[in-house]
Coordinates of C-alpha atoms in Angstrom, one line a residue:
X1 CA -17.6 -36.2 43.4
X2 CA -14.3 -34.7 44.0
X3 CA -12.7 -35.2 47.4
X4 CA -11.4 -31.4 47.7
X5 CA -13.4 -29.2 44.9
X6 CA -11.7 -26.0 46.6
X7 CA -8.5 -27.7 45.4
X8 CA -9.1 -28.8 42.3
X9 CA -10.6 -25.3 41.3
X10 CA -7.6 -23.8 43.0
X11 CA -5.3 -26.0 40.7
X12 CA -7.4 -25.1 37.4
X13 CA -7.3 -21.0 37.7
X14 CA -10.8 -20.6 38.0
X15 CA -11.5 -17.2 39.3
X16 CA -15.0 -15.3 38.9
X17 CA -15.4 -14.5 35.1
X18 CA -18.2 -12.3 35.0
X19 CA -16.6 -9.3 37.1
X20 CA -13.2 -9.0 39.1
X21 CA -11.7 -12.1 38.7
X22 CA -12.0 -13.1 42.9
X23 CA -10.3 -16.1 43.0
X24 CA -13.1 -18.7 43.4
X25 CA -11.2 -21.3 45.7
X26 CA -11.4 -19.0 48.1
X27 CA -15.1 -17.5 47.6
X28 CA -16.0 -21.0 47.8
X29 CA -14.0 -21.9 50.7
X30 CA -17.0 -22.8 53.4
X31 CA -20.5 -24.0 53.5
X32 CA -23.4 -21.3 52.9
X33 CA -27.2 -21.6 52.9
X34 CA -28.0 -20.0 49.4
X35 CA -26.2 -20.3 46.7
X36 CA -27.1 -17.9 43.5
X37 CA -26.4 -18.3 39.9
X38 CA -26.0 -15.1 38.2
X39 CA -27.3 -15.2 34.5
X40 CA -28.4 -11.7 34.4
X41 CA -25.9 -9.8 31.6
X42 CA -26.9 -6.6 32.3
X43 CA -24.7 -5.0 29.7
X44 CA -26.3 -3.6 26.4
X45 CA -24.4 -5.3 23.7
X46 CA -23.1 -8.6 25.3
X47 CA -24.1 -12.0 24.7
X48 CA -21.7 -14.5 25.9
X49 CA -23.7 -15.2 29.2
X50 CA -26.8 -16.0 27.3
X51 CA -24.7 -18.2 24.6
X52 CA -23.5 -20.3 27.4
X53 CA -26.9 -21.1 28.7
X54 CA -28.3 -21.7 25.4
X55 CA -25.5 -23.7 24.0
X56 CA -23.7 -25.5 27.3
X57 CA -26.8 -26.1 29.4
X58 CA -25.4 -29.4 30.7
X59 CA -21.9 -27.9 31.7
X60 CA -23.4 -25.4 33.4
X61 CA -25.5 -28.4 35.5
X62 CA -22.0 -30.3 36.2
X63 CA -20.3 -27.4 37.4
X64 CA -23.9 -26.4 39.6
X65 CA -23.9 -29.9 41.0
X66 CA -20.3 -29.8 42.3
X67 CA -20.9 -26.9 43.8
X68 CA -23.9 -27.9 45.4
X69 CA -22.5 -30.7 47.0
X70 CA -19.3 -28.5 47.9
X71 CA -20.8 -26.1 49.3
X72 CA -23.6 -27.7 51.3
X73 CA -26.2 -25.5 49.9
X74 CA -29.4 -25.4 51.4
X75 CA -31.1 -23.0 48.9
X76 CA -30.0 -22.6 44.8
X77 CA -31.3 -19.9 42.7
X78 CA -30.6 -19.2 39.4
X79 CA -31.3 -15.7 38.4
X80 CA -32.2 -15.3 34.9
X81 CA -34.1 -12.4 32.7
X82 CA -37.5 -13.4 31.9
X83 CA -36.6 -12.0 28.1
X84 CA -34.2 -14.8 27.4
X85 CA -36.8 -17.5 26.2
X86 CA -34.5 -19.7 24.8
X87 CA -31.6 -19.6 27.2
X88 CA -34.7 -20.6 29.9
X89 CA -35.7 -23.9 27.9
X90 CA -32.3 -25.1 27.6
X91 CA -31.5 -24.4 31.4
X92 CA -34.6 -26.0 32.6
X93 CA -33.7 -29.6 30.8
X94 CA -30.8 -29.8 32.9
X95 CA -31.6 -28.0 36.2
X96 CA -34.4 -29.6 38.2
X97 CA -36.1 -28.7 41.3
X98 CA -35.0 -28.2 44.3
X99 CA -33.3 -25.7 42.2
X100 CA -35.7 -22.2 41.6
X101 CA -35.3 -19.9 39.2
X102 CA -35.8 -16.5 39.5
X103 CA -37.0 -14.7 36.9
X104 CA -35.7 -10.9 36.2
X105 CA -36.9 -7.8 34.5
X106 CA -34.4 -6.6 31.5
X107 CA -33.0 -3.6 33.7
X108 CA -29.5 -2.1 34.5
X109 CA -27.7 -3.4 36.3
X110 CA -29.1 -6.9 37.3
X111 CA -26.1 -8.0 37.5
X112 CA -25.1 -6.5 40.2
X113 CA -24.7 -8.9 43.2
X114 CA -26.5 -6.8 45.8
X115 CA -29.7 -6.0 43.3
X116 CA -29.4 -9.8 42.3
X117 CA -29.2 -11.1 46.4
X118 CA -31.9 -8.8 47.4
X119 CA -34.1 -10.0 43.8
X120 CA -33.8 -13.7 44.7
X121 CA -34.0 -13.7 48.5
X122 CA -35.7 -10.4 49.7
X123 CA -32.1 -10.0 51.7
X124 CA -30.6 -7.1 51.7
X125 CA -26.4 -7.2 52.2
X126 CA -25.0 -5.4 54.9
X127 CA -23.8 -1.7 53.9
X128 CA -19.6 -2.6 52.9
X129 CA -20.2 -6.1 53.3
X130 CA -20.5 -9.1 51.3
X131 CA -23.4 -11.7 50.4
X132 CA -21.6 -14.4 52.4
X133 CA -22.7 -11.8 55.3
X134 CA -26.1 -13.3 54.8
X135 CA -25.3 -16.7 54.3
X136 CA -25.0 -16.1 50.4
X137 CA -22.8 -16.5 47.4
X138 CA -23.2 -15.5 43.8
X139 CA -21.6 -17.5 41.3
X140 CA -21.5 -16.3 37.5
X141 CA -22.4 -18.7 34.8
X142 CA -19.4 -18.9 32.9
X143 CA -17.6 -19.3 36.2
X144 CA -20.0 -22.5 36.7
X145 CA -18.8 -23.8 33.1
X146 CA -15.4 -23.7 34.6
X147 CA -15.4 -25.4 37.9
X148 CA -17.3 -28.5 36.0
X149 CA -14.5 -28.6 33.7
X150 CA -11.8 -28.0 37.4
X151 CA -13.6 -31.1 38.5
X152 CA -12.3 -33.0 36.4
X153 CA -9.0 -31.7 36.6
X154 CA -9.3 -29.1 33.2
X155 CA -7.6 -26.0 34.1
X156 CA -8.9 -22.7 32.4
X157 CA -7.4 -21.5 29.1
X158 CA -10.2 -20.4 27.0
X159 CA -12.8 -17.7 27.4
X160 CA -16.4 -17.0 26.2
X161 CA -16.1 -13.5 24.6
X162 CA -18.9 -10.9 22.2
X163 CA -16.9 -9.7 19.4
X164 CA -20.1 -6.8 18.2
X165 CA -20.5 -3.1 17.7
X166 CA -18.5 -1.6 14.2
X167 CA -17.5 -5.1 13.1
X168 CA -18.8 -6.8 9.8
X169 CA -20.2 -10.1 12.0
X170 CA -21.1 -9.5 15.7
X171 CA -20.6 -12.9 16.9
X172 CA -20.3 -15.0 20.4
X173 CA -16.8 -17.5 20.6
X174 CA -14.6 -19.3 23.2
X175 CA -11.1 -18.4 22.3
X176 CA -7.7 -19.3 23.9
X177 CA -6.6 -16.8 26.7
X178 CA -3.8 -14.5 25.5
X179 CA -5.0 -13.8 21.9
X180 CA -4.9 -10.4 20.9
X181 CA -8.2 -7.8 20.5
X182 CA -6.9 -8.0 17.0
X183 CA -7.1 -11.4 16.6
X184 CA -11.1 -11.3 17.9
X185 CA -12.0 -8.4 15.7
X186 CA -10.8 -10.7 12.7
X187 CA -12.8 -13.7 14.3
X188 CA -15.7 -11.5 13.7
X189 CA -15.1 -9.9 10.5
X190 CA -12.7 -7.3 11.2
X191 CA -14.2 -3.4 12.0
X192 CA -16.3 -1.8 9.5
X193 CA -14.5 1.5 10.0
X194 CA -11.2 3.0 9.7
X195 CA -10.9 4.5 13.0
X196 CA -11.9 3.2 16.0
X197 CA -11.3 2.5 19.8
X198 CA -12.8 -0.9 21.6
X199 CA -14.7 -1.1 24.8
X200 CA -13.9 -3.9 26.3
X201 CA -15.6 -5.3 29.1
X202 CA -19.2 -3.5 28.1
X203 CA -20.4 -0.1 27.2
X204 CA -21.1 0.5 30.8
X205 CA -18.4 -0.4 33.2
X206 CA -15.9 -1.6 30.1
X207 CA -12.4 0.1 29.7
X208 CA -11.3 2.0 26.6
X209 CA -8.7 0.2 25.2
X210 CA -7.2 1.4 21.9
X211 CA -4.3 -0.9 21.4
X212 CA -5.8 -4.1 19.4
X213 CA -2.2 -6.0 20.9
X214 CA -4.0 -6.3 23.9
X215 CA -4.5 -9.8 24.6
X216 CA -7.8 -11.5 26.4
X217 CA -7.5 -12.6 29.8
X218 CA -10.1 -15.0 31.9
X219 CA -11.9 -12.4 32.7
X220 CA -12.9 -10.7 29.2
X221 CA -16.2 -10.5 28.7
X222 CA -16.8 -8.4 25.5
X223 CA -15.1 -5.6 23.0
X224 CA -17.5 -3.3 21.5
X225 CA -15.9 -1.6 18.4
X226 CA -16.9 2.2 18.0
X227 CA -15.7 4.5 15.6
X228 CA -13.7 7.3 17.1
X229 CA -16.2 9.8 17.3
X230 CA -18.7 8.1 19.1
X231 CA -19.9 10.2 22.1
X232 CA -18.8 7.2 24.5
X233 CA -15.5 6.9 23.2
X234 CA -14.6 10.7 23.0
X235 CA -16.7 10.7 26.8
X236 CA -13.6 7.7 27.7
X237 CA -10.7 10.4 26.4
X238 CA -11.8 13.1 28.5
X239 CA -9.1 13.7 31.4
X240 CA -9.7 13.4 35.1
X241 CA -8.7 17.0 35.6
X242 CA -10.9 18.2 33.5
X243 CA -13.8 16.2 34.1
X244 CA -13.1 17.2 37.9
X245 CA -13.3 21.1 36.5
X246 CA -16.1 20.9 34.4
X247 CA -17.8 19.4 37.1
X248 CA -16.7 21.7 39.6
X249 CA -18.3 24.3 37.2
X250 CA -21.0 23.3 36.1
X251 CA -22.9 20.5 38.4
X252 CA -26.4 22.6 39.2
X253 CA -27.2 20.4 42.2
X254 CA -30.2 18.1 40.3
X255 CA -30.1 15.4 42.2
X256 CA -31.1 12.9 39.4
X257 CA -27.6 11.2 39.9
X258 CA -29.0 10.3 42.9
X259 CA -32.1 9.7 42.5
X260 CA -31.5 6.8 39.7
X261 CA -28.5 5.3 41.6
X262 CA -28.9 1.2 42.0
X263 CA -27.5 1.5 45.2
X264 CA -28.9 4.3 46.5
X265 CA -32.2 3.1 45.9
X266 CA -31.1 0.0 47.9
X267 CA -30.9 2.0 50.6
X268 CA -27.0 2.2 50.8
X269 CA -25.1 5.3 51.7
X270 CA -24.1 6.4 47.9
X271 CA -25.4 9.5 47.4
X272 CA -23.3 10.8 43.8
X273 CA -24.5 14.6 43.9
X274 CA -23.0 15.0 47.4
X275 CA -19.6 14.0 46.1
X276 CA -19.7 16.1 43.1
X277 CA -19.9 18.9 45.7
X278 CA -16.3 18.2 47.0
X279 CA -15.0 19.5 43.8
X280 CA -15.6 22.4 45.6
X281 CA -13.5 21.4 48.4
X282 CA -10.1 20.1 49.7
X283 CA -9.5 18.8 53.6
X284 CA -12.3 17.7 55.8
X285 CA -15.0 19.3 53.7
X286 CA -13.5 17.2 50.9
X287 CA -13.5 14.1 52.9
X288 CA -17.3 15.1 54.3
X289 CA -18.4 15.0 50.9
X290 CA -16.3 11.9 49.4
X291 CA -17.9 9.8 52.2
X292 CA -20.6 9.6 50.0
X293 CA -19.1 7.8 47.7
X294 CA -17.8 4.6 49.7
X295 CA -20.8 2.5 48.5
X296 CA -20.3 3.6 44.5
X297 CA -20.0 0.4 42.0
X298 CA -18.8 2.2 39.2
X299 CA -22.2 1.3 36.9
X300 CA -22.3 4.6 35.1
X301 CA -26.2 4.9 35.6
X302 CA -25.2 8.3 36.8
X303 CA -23.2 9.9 34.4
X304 CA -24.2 8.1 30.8
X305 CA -27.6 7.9 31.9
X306 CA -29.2 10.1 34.8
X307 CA -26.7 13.7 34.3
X308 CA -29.1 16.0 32.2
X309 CA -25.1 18.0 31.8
X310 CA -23.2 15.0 30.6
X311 CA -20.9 15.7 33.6
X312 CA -19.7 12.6 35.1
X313 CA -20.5 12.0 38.8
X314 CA -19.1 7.9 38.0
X315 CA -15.5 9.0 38.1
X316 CA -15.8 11.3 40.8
X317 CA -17.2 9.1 42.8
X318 CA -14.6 6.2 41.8
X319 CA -12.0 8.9 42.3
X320 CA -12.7 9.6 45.8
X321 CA -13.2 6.1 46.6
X322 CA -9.9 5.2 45.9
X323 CA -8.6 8.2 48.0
X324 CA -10.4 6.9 50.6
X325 CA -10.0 3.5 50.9
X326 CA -6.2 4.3 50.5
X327 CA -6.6 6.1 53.9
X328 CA -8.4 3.1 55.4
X329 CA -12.1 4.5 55.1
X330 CA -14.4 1.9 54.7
X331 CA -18.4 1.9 54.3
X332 CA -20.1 2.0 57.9
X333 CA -21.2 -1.5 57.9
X334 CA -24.0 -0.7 60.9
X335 CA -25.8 1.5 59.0
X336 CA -28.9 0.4 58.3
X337 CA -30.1 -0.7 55.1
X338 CA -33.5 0.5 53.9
X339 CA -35.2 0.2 50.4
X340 CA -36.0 3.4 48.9
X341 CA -40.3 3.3 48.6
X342 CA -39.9 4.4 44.9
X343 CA -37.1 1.8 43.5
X344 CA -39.2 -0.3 41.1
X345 CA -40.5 3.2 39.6
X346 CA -36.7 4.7 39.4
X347 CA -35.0 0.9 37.6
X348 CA -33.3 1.7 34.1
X349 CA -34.8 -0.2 31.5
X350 CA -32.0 -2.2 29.0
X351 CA -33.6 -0.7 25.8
X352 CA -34.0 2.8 26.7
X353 CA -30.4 3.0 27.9
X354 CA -29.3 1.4 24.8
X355 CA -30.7 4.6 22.9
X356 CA -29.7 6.5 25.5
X357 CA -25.6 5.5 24.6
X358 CA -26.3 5.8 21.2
X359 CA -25.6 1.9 20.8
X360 CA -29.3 1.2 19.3
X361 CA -27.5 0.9 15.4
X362 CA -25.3 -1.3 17.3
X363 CA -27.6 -3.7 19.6
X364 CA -27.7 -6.7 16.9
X365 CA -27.9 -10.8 17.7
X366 CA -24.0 -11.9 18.1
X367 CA -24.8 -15.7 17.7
X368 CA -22.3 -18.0 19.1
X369 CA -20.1 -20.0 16.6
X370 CA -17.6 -22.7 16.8
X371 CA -14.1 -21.6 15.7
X372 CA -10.8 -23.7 15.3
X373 CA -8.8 -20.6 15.8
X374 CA -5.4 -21.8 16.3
X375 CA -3.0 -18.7 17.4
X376 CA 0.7 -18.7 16.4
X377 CA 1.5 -16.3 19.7
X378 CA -0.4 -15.9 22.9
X379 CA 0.2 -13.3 25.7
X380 CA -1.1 -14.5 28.9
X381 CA -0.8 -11.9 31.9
X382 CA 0.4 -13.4 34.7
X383 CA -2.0 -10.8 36.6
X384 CA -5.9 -11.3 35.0
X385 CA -7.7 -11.5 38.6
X386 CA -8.2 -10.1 41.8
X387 CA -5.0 -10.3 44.4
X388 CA -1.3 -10.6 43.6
X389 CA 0.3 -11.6 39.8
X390 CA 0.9 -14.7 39.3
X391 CA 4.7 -15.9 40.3
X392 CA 6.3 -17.6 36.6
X393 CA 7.5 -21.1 37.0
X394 CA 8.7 -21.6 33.7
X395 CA 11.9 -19.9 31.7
X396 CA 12.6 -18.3 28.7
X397 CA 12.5 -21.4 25.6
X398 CA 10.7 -23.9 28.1
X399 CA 8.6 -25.7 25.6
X400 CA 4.5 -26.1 27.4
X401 CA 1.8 -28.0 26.0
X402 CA -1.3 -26.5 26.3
X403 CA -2.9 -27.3 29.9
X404 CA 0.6 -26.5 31.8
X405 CA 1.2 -24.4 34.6
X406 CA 3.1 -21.6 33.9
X407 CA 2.3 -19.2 37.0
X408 CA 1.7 -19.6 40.4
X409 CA 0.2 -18.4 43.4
X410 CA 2.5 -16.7 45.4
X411 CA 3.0 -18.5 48.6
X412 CA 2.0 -14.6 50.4
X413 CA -1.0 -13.6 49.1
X414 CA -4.7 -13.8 47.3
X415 CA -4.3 -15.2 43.7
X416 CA -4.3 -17.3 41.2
X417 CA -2.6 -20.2 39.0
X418 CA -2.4 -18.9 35.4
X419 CA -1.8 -22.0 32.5
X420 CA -0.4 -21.7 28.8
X421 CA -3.2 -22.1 26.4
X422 CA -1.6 -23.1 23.5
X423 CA 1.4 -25.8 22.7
X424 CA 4.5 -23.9 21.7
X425 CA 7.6 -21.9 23.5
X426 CA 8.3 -19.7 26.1
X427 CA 9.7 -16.6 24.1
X428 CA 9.6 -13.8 26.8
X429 CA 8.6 -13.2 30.6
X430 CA 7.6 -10.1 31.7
X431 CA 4.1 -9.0 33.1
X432 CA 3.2 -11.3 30.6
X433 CA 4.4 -14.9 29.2
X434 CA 4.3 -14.9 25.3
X435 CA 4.1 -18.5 24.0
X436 CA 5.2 -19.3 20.5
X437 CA 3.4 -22.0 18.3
X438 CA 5.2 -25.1 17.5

């Protein structure tokens, strides 16, 4: 057992790979009652969650059992759809009682911390707060994975990506950090049409990215290649000024934005037709409205899913919550919580949203395959989680094995140490460091 586990992840990188990128020495800084595994990938198209429960089963148990012991965890739950059969038989060879599982329904989004808390424990986190609020902490699989490897004094320098939508073979591989989308869309085939733009990150709360020199960082989860035409690409393109007027225009006051929201039906003060109504508005009336949208995660249930228009209440919403938390608004964490009396009735079902984006032609197995995948160039950002970059301790024509710190935290805020994944040469610094083979 490792004398300071906070340390040694610290020292290895390891930040939360299935969201933000949090820097886990410091989400797992303290002793909590519950700790809960999240194993839900909720996004249609992505399998690298589920390839690392099928295929790593017993690095995921390491990782649990340091973290268990860490942590002083009364309570571990492992939340994991009921659909994934095969991912379930290779978790429970290696994961014993008193660990539980808890078994979820394929619906959108799962993975979100607050639905998963509330799922496993019947808690409900306080309105702007966090699960540690309740004595909980969520841990992603893959981030799991990595602390077993931290223990032991591996830093991270690979990352478990889906490669799937307009590519010839939609697969699941563990690539070095700092290869480029280009280099992944050839790991899986290369696209299968001449024009296209890449989701990366998931169909749902993923970024358009249409420069295949970006490079992977720790906290890629998938690209999904679309051709250019595809309604969620063209949706992506669409400016926030115009979005803001068409809205403005045409909104009709539905309420089905609302009505579907995750949160909302949590009982959390997130109420996404209310906000569309500032469009109307600038000052307090503005601010009135925008309130509303404090509590929004950004899921997208609301505009690629609930608007009958196709307006897009999701970037409003994310619009005016960074306005506001800017001005030092934050979510009135006394409020009290309630679960709506019609939430099971109101969850999005996986399948149906699928069809919904227009991914079904798309939504294909993206099996998981060994590669020896040896880059000639990497570009690692030195920013790739939640806080401050990292601060470069290397110089241009250093020579780094792969392993090596190469950023650090800086000595002044939240972050996180970045290390080269590849043997080779410092070539440039910048917000990146490119390494060089040989």
């Amino acid at each position: 057992m490792p004398l300071n586990l906070a340390e040694k992840i610290q020292n290895a990188g390891v930040v939360g790979a299935g969201g933000a990128g949090f820097p886990s020495h410091v989400k797992l800084g303290k002793p909590i009652e519950t700790l809960i595994i999240n194993g839900a990938e909720c996004e249609p198209l992505l399998h690298k969650d589920k390839a690392i429960m099928r295929h790593f089963a017993p690095q995921i148990a390491a990782g649990l059992d340091y973290t268990i012991d860490w942590l002083s965890a009364k309570n571990t739950i492992f939340g994991i759809k009921t659909k994934n059969k095969g991912e379930i038989e290779s978790l429970k060879k290696e994961l014993l009682p008193p660990i539980k599982f808890h078994f979820m329904s394929d619906i959108y989004p799962a993975g979100d911390e607050f639905i998963l808390v509330y799922e496993a424990t019947g808690k409900l986190i306080p309105q702007g707060g966090l699960p540690l609020d309740i004595g909980c902490v969520v841990v992603n699989v893959e981030t799991l994975f990595n602390i077993g490897l931290a223990a032991n004094d591996i830093p991270v320098t690979e990352k478990f990506i889906t490669v799937t939508g307009a590519v010839k073979s939609p697969c699941t591989f563990k690539a070095p950090i700092g290869i480029s989308f280009d280099d992944c869309l050839k790991l899986a085939g290369g696209a299968t049409v001449r024009d296209f733009a890449i989701l990366s990150g998931g169909a749902m709360m993923g970024e358009l990215v249409t420069d295949i020199s970006t490079p992977i960082t720790k906290t890629t989860a998938g690209l999904i290649v679309l051709p250019v035409d595809h309604p969620l690409i063209k949706r992506r393109m669409l400016s926030q000024e115009k979005l803001e007027r068409v809205g403005a225009s045409a909104c009709d006051q539905c309420y089905r934005c609302t009505d579907l929201c995750p949160r909302w039906l949590l009982g959390y003060q997130i109420i996404p037709h209310e906000v569309m109504r500032s469009l109307q508005f600038s000052g307090p009336r503005w601010e009135q409205f925008s309130m509303k949208a404090l509590n929004c995660i950004e899921c997208n249930i609301c505009s690629l899913y609930a608007c009958p228009e196709d307006l897009d209440p999701k970037n409003v919403c994310a619009h005016a919550k960074r306005e506001l938390f800017a001005r030092g608004l934050r979510p009135d964490k006394s409020r009290q919580v309630e679960v709506h009396p019609f939430r099971s009735g109101r969850q999005v079902p996986t399948a149906l949203l699928t069809r919904k984006l227009g991914l079904a032609p798309f939504d294909l197995p993206a099996p998981y395959i060994e590669t020896d995948f040896a880059p000639q160039k990497v570009r690692i950002p030195l920013k790739q989680h939640a806080g401050s970059a990292a601060v470069p301790v290397v110089s241009v024509n250093d020579k780094v094995v792969r392993g090596q710190l190469i950023g650090d935290i800086s000595p002044v805020a939240l972050g996180a140490k970045v290390h080269s994944s590849i043997d080779g040469a410092v070539k440039l610094i910048d917000n990146y460091i490119t390494i060089v083979r040989g």
